[in-house]
Tab-separated table of C-alpha atoms and ligand atoms in Angstrom:
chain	number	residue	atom	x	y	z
A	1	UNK	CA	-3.778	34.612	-101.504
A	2	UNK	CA	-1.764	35.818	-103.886
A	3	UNK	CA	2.161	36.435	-103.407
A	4	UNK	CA	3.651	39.883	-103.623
A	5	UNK	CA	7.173	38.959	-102.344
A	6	UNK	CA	8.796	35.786	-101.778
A	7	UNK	CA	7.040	32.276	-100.696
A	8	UNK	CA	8.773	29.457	-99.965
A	9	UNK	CA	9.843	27.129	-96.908
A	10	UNK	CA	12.049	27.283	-94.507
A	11	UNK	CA	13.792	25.112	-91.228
A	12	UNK	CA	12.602	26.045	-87.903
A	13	UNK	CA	14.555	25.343	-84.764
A	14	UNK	CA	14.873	21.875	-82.698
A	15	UNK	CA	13.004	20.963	-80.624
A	16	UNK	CA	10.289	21.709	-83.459
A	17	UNK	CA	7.794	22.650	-80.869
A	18	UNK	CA	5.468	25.838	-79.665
A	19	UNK	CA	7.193	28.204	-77.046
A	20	UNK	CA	11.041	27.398	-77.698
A	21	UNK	CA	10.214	27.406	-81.496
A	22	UNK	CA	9.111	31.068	-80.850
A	23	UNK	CA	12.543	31.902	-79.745
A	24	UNK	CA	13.954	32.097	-82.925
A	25	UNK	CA	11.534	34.871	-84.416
A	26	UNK	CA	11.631	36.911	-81.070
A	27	UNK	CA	14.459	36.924	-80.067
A	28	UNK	CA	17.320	35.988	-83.489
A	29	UNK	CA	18.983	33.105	-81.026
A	30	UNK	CA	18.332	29.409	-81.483
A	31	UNK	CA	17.012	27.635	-78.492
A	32	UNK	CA	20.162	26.894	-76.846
A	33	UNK	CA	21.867	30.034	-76.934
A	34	UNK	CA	18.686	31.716	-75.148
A	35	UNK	CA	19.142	28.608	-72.851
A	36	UNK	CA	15.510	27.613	-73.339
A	37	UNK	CA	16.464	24.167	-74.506
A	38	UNK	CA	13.028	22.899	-74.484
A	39	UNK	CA	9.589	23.192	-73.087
A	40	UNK	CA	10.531	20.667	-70.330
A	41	UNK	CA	13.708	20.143	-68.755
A	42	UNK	CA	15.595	19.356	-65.836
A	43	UNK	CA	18.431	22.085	-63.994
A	44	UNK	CA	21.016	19.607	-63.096
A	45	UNK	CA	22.906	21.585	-61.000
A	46	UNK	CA	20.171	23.104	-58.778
A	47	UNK	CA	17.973	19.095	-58.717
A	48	UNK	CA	18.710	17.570	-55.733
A	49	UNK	CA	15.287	15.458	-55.397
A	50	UNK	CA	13.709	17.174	-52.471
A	51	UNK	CA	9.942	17.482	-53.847
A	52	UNK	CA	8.316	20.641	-52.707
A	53	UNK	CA	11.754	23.071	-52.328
A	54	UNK	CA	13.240	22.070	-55.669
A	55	UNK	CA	10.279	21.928	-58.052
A	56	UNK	CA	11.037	25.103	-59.677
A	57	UNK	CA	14.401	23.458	-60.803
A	58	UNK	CA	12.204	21.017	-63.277
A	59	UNK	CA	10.233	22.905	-65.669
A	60	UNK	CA	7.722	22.720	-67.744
A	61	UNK	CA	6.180	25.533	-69.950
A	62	UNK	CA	2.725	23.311	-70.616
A	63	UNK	CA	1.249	24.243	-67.008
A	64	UNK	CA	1.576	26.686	-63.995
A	65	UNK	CA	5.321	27.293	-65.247
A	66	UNK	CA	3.785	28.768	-68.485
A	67	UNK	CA	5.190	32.289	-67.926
A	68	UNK	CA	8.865	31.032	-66.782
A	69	UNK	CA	9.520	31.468	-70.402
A	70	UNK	CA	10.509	35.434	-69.724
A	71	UNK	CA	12.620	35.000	-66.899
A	72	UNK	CA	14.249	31.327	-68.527
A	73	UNK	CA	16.062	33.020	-71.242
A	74	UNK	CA	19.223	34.271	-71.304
A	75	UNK	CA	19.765	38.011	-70.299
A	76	UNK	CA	22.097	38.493	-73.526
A	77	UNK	CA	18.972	37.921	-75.684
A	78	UNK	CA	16.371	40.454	-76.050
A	79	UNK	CA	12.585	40.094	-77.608
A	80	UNK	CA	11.585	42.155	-80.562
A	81	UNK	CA	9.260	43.722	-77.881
A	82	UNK	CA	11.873	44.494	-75.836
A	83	UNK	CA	13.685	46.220	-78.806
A	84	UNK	CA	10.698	48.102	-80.633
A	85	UNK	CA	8.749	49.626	-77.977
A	86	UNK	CA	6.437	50.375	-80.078
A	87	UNK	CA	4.948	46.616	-80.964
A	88	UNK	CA	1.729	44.825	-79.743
A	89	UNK	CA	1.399	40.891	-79.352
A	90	UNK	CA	-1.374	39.318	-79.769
A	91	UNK	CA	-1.230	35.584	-78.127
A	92	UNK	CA	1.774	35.109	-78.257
A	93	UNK	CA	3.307	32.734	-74.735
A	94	UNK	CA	6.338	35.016	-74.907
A	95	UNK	CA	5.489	38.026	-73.433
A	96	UNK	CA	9.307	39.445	-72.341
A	97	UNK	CA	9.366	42.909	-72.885
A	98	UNK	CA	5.508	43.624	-73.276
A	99	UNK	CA	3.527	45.927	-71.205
A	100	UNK	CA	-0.263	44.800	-70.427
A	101	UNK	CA	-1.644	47.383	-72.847
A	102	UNK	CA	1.010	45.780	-75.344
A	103	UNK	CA	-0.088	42.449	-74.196
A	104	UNK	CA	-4.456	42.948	-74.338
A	105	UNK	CA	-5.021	38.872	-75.576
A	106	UNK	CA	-2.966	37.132	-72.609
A	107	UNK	CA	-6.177	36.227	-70.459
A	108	UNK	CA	-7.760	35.274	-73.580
A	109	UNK	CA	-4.721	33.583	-74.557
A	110	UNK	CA	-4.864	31.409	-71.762
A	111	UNK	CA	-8.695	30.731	-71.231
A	112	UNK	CA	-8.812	29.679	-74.486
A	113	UNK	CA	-6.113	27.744	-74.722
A	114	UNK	CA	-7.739	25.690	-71.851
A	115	UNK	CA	-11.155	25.395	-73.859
A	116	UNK	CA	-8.505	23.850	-76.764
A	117	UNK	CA	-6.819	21.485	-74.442
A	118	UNK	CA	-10.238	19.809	-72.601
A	119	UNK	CA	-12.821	20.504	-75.288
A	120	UNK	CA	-10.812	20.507	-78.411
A	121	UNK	CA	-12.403	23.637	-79.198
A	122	UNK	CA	-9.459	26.095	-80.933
A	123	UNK	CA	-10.947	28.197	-83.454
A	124	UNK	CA	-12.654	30.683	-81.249
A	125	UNK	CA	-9.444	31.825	-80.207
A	126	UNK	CA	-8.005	31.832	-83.675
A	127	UNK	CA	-11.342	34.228	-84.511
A	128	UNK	CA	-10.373	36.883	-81.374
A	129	UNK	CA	-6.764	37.090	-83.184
A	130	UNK	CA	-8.255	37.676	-86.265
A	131	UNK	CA	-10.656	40.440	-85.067
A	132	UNK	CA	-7.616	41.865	-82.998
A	133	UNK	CA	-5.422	42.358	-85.978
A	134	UNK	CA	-7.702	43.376	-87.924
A	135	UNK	CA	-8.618	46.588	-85.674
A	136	UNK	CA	-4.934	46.995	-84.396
A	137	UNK	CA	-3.546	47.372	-88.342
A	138	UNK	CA	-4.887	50.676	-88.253
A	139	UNK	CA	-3.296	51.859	-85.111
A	140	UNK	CA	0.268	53.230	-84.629
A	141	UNK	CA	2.119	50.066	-84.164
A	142	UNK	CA	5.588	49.938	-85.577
A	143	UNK	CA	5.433	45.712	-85.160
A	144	UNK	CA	2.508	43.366	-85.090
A	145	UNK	CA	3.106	39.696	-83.502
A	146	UNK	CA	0.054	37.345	-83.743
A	147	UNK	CA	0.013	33.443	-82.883
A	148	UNK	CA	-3.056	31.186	-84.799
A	149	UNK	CA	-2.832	28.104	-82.708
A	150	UNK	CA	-5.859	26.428	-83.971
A	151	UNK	CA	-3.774	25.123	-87.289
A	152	UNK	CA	-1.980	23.105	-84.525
A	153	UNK	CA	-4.651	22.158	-82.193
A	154	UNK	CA	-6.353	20.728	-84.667
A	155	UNK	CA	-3.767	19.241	-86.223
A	156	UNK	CA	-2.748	16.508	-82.873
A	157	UNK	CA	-6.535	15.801	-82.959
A	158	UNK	CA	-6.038	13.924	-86.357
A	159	UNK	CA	-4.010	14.674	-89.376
A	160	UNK	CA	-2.420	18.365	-90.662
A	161	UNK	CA	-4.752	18.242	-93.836
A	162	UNK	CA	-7.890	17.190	-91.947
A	163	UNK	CA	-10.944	19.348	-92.725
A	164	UNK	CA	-10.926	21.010	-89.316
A	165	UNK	CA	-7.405	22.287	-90.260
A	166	UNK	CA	-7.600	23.525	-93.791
A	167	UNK	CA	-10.405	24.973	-92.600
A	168	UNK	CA	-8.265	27.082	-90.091
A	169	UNK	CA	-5.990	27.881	-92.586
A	170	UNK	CA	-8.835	29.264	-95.100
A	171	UNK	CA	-9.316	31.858	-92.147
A	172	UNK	CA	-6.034	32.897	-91.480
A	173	UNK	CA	-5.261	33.366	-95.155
A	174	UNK	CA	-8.256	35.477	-95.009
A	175	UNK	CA	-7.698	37.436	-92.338
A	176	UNK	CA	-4.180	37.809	-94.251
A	177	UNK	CA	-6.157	39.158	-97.304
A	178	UNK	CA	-8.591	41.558	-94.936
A	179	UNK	CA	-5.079	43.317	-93.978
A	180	UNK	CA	-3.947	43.821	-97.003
A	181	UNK	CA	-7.177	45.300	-98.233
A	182	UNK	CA	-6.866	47.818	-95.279
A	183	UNK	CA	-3.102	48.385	-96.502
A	184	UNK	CA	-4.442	49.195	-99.763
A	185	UNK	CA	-7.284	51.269	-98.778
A	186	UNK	CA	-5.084	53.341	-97.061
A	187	UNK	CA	-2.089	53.364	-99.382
A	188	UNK	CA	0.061	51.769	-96.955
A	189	UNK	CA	0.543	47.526	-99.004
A	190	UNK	CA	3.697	49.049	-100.247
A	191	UNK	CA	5.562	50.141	-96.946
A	192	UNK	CA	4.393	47.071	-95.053
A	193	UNK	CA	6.088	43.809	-94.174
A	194	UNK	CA	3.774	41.009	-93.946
A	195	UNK	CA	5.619	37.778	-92.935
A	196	UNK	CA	3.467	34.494	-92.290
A	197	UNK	CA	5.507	32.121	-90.809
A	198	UNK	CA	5.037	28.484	-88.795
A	199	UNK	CA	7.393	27.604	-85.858
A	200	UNK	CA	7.212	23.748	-86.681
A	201	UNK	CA	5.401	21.347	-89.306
A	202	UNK	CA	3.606	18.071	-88.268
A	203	UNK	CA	3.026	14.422	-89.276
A	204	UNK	CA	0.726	11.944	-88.128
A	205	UNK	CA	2.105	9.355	-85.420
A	206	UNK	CA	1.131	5.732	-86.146
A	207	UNK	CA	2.874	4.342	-82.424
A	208	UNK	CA	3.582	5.959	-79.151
A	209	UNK	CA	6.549	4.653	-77.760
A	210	UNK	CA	6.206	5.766	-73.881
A	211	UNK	CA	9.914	6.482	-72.679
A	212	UNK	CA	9.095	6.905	-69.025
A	213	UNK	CA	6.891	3.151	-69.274
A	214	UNK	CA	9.992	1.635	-71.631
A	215	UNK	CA	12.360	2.718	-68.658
A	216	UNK	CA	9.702	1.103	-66.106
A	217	UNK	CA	9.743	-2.031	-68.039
A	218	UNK	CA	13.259	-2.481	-67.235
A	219	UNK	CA	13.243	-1.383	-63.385
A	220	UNK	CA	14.759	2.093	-64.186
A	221	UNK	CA	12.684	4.400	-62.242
A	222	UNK	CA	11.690	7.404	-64.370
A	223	UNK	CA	10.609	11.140	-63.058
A	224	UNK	CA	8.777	12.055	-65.729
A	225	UNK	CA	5.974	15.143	-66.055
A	226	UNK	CA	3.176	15.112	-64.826
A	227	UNK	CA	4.445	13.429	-62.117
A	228	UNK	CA	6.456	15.870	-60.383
A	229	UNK	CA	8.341	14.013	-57.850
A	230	UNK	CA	9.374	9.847	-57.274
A	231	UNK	CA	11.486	8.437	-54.863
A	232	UNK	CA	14.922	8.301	-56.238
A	233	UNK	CA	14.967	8.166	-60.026
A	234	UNK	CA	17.439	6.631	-61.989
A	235	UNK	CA	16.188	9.160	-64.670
A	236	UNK	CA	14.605	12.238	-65.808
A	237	UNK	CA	12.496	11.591	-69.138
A	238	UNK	CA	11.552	15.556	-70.771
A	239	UNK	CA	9.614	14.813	-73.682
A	240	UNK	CA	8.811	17.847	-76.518
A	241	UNK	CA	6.096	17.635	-79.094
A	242	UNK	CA	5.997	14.664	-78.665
A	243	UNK	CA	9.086	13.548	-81.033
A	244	UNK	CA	12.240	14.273	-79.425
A	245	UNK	CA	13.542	13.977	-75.538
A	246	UNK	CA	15.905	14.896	-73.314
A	247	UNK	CA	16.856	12.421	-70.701
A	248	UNK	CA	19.048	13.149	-67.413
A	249	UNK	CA	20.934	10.272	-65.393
A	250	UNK	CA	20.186	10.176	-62.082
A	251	UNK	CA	18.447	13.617	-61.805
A	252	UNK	CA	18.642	13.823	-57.865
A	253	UNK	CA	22.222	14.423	-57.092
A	254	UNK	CA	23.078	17.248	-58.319
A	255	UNK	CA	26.288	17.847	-60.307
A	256	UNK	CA	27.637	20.970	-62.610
A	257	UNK	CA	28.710	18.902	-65.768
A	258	UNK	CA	26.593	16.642	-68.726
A	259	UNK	CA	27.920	12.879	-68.478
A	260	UNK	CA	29.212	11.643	-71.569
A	261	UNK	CA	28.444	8.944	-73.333
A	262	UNK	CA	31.029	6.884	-72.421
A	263	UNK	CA	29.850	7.044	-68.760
A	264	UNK	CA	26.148	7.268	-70.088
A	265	UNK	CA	26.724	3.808	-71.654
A	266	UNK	CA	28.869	2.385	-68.380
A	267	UNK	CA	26.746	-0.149	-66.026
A	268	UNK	CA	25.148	1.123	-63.182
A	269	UNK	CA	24.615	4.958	-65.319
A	270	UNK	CA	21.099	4.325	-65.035
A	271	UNK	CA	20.693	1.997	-62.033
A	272	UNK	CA	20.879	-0.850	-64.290
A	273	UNK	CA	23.757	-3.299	-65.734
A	274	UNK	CA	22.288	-2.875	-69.282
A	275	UNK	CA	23.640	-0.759	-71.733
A	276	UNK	CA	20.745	1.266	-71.800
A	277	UNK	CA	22.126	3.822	-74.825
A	278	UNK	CA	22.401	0.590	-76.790
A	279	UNK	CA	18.842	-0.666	-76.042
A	280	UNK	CA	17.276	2.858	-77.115
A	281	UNK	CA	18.779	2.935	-80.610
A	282	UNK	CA	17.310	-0.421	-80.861
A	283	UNK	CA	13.986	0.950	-80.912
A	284	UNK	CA	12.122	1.125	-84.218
A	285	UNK	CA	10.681	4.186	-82.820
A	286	UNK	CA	14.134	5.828	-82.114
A	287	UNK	CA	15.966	7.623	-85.193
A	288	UNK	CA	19.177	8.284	-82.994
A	289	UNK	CA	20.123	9.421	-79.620
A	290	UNK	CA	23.001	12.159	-78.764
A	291	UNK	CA	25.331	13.012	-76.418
A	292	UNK	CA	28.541	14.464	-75.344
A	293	UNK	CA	31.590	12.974	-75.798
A	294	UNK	CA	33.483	14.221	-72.949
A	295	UNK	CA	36.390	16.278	-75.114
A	296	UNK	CA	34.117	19.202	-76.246
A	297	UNK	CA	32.570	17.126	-79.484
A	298	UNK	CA	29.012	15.319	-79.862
A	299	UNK	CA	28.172	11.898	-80.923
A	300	UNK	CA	25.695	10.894	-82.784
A	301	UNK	CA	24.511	7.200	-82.302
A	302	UNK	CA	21.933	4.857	-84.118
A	303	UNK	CA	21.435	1.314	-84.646
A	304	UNK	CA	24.678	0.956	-86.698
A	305	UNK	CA	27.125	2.864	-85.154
A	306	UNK	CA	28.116	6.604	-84.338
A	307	UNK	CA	28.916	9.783	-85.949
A	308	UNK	CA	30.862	12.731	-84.355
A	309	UNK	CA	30.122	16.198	-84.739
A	310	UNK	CA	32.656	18.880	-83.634
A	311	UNK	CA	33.146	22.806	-83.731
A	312	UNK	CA	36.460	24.636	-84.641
A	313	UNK	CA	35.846	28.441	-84.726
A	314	UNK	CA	32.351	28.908	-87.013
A	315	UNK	CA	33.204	25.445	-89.086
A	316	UNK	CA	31.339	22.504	-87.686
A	317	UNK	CA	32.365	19.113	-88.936
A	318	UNK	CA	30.236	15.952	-89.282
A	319	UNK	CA	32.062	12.858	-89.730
A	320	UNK	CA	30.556	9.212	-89.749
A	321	UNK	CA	32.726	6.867	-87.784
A	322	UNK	CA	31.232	3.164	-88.017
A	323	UNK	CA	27.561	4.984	-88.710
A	324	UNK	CA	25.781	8.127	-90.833
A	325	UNK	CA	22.464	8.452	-88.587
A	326	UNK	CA	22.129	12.146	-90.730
A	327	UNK	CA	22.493	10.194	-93.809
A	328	UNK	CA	24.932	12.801	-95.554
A	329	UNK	CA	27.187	10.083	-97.320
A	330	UNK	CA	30.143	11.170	-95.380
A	331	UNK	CA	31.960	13.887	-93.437
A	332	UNK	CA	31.171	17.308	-93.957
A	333	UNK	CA	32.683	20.626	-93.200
A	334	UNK	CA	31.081	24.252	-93.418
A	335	UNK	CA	29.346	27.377	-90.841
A	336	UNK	CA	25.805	27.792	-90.466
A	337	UNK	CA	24.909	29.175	-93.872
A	338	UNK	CA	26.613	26.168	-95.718
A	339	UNK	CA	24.844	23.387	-92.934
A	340	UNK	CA	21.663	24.914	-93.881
A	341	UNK	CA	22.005	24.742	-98.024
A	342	UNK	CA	23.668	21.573	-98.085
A	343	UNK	CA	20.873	20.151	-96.015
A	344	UNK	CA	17.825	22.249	-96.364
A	345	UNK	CA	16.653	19.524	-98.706
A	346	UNK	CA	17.762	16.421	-96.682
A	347	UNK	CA	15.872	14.027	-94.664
A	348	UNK	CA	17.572	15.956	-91.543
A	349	UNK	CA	17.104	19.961	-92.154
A	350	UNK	CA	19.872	21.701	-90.613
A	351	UNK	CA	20.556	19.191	-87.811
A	352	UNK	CA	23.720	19.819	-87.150
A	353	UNK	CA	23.355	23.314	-86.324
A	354	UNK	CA	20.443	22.714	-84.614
A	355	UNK	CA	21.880	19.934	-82.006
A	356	UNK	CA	25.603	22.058	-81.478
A	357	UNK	CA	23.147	24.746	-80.548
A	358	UNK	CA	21.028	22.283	-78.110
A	359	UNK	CA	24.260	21.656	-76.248
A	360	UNK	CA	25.201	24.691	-76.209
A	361	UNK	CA	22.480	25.049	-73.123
A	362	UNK	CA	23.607	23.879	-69.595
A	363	UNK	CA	20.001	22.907	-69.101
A	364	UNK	CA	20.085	20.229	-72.096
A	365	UNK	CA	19.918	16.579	-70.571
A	366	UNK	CA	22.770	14.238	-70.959
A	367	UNK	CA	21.524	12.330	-73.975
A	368	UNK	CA	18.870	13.974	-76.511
A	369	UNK	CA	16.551	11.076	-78.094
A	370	UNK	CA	15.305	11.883	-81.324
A	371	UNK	CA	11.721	10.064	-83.157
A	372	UNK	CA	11.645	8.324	-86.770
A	373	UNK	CA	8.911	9.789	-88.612
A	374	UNK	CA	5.061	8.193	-87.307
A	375	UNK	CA	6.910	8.087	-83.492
A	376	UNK	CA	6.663	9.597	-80.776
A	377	UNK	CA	7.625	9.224	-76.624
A	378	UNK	CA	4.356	10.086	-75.249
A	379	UNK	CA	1.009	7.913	-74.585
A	380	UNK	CA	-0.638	7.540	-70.910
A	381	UNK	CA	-0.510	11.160	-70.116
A	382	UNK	CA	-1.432	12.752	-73.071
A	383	UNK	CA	-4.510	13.645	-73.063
A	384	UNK	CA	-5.994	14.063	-75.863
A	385	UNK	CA	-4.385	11.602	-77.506
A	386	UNK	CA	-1.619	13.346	-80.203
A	387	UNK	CA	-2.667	11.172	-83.351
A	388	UNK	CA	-0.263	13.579	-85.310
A	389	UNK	CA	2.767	15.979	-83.525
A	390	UNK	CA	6.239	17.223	-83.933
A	391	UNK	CA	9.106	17.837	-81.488
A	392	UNK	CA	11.357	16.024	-84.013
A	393	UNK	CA	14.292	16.515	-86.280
A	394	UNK	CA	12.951	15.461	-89.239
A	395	UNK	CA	12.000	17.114	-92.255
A	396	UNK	CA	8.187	16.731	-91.947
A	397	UNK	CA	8.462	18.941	-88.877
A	398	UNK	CA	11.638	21.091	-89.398
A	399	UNK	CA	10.302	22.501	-92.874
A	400	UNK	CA	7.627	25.155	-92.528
A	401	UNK	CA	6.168	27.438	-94.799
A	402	UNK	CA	7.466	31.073	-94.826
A	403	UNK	CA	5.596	33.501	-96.767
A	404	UNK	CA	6.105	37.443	-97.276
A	405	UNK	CA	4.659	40.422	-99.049
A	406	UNK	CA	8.144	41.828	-99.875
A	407	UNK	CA	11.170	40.184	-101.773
A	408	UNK	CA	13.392	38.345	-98.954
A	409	UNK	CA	17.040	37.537	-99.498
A	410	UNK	CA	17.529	34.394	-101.078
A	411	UNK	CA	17.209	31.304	-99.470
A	412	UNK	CA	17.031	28.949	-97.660
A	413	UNK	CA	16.538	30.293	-94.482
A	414	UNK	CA	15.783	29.636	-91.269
A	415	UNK	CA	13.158	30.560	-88.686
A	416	UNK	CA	15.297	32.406	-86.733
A	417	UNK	CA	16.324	35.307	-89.554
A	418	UNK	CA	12.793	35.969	-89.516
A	419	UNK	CA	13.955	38.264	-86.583
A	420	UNK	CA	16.216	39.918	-88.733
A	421	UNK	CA	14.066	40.297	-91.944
A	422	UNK	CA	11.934	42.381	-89.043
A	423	UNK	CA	14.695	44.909	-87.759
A	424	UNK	CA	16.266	45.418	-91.206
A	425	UNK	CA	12.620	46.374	-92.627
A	426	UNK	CA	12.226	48.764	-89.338
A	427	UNK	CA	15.498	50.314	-90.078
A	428	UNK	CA	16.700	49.037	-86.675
A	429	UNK	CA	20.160	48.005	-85.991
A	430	UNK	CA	20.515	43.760	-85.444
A	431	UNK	CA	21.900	42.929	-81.619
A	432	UNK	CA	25.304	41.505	-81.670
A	433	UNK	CA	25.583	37.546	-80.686
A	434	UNK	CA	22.226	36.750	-82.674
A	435	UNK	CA	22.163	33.527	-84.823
A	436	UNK	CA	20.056	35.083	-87.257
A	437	UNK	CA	22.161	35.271	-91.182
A	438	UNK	CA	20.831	38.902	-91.254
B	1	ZN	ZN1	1.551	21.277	-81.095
């Protein structure tokens, strides 16, 4: 392939994981604003334990919950579907918006999604996009969506450069060069946006660190998926990608507000007299955990200490106090657009944006546990194994490749003005409260 426009990389969104990482492209709001804070999580004020009533108020998007998605996000945000009517999808496991002409590859979708999951099998599916594409570019469609999810399958299977998934990637950069030649055929390459974008990047994981069995170890009773009920839990473990998690204090009584971490750390938070926020940074596989502090800022704790981050207006501050788990050298100041160039190259892309925005969602647990590179919090449930994944905050899965046909503003940017880059090149105007740079 050959670039017309602009290639490059950019950050996604946290958690760095499918089906809240499409938020950002669909809808121009990070995770948290659409109050989609990840693909599992708890509702804290609705979870009162009872097993059969309440199970709709824990959720998780990787089973029967699947199409919750829709009805999960905020009603201030609205899908590029819902705002060009004139769009198809093809795969794509956020279907808001979308009529079932609009939506032909949803069956498909999910049957073979399934044949990924239990046989490892992920390229036929990639091959019905492909064809689909390829037929719809010459039908009236103002806007095009399609998802490739072998790259990814393929990818937890081993390593993201193992043949399997190069391979994948050959055929979606030539399905990318079969559109084009249509384009061209027709006179139409020079009035069409072609963006190929990832929602999250991926790096193999040497050592599973199990949250749910390193709670059991110490007598704190964990609900954790796919388990979908225990006997009073101490806590909720919601694991994503599998390199970040949200955990929730005693999930069964039901209460309106986050604890902070003062409380979080007090004995008896979790059922136990240990200082259990103290033992989890202590972890190798744990890069730092965060959580509220209880007067509207965030801390962010690791092995050495803590770091707070706070909001005034648009400026969000980062200032090390006896630690610097984002390794910036000290405090900084700026809004979004400085956060993302002064740490678009850092070990930590964007992660201050990207954790204000995670609290920014009532659904968020109390204290959000994020990997070290080769990590990651899931083992006796995963099946297959995940011998590479993502989830995380780091840059090996916040960086992914975005590629277009046109010129693009300059950069850096971030997944999420992918959404704009859309609208702007429809002519359409951008919806107010978006986080998207435009
Ligand atoms: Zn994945």
């Amino acid at each position: 392939m050959t670039s017309g426009g602009a290639v490059g990389r950019a950050t996604t969104a946290f958690p760095s994981t499918t089906g809240v990482a499409y938020l950002p492209f669909l809808t121009g709001c990070l995770p948290g604003r659409c109050n989609v804070p990840s693909i599992r999580w708890l509702d804290r004020k609705r979870y009162g334990g009872k097993w059969w009533r309440e199970r709709n108020h824990l959720r998780s998007y990787c089973g029967w919950q699947a199409g919750h998605i829709d009805t999960d996000i905020a009603p201030g945000a609205r899908t590029l579907f819902e705002l060009i009517p004139e769009s198809l999808a093809l795969f794509t496991p956020i279907t808001r918006g979308l009529s079932a002409v609009r939506d032909p590859t949803q069956r498909a979708r999910r049957f073979w999604g399934a044949m990924g999951h239990y046989l490892q099998w992920h390229q036929p599916g990639d091959d019905l996009v492909s064809r689909r594409l390829v037929e719809s570019i010459d039908q009236p469609w103002r806007f095009i969506f399609a998802q490739f999810p072998a790259v990814d399958g393929y990818t937890h299977q081993k390593h993201p450069s193992a043949p399997r998934v190069l391979r994948a990637l050959a055929r979606v950069d030539a399905t990318i060069g079969q559109l084009r030649a249509r384009l061209t055929a027709r006179g139409e390459a020079e009035s069409t946006l072609i963006l190929l974008v990832s929602d999250h990047g991926a790096s193999p994981v040497h050592t599973h660190l199990d949250l749910a069995d390193w709670f059991r170890a110490r007598d704190v009773r964990p609900l954790a998926h796919p388990t979908l009920w225990t006997r009073n839990p101490a806590v909720a473990v919601m694991v994503a990608g599998n390199g970040s998690a949200m955990l929730y204090a005693r999930p069964d009584e039901a209460r309106l507000e986050r604890w902070p971490l003062p409380t979080l750390r007090s004995p008896g938070a979790f059922g136990t007299d240990e200082d259990l926020v103290a033992a989890l940074v202590r972890e190798d596989a744990v890069a730092f955990v965060v959580a509220a502090d209880g007067q509207g800022a965030l801390v962010v704790v690791d092995r050495d200490g803590e770091a707070r981050l706070s909001l005034t207006g648009a400026t969000l501050a980062y200032q090390p106090l006896t630690s610097d788990p984002l390794g910036l050298g000290g405090t900084v100041v700026g809004n979004a657009a400085e956060w993302l160039r002064r740490t678009h190259d850092s070990d930590w892309p964007d992660a201050a944006v990207q954790l204000w925005d995670q609290f920014r969602s009532e659904r968020t647990g109390d204290l959000v546990v994020i990997a070290r590179e080769g990590w990651d919090f899931r083992d006796a449930f995963e099946v297959p194994e995940h011998r590479s994944g993502h989830g995380s905050l780091h840059r090996a899965h916040m960086l992914i490749p975005l590629w277009s046909n046109m010129p693009l503003p300059p950069g850096p940017h971030r997944s999420v003005d992918v959404f704009a880059h859309v609208l702007h090149w429809l002519g359409e105007p951008l919806p107010s409260n978006c986080d998207t740079a435009g």
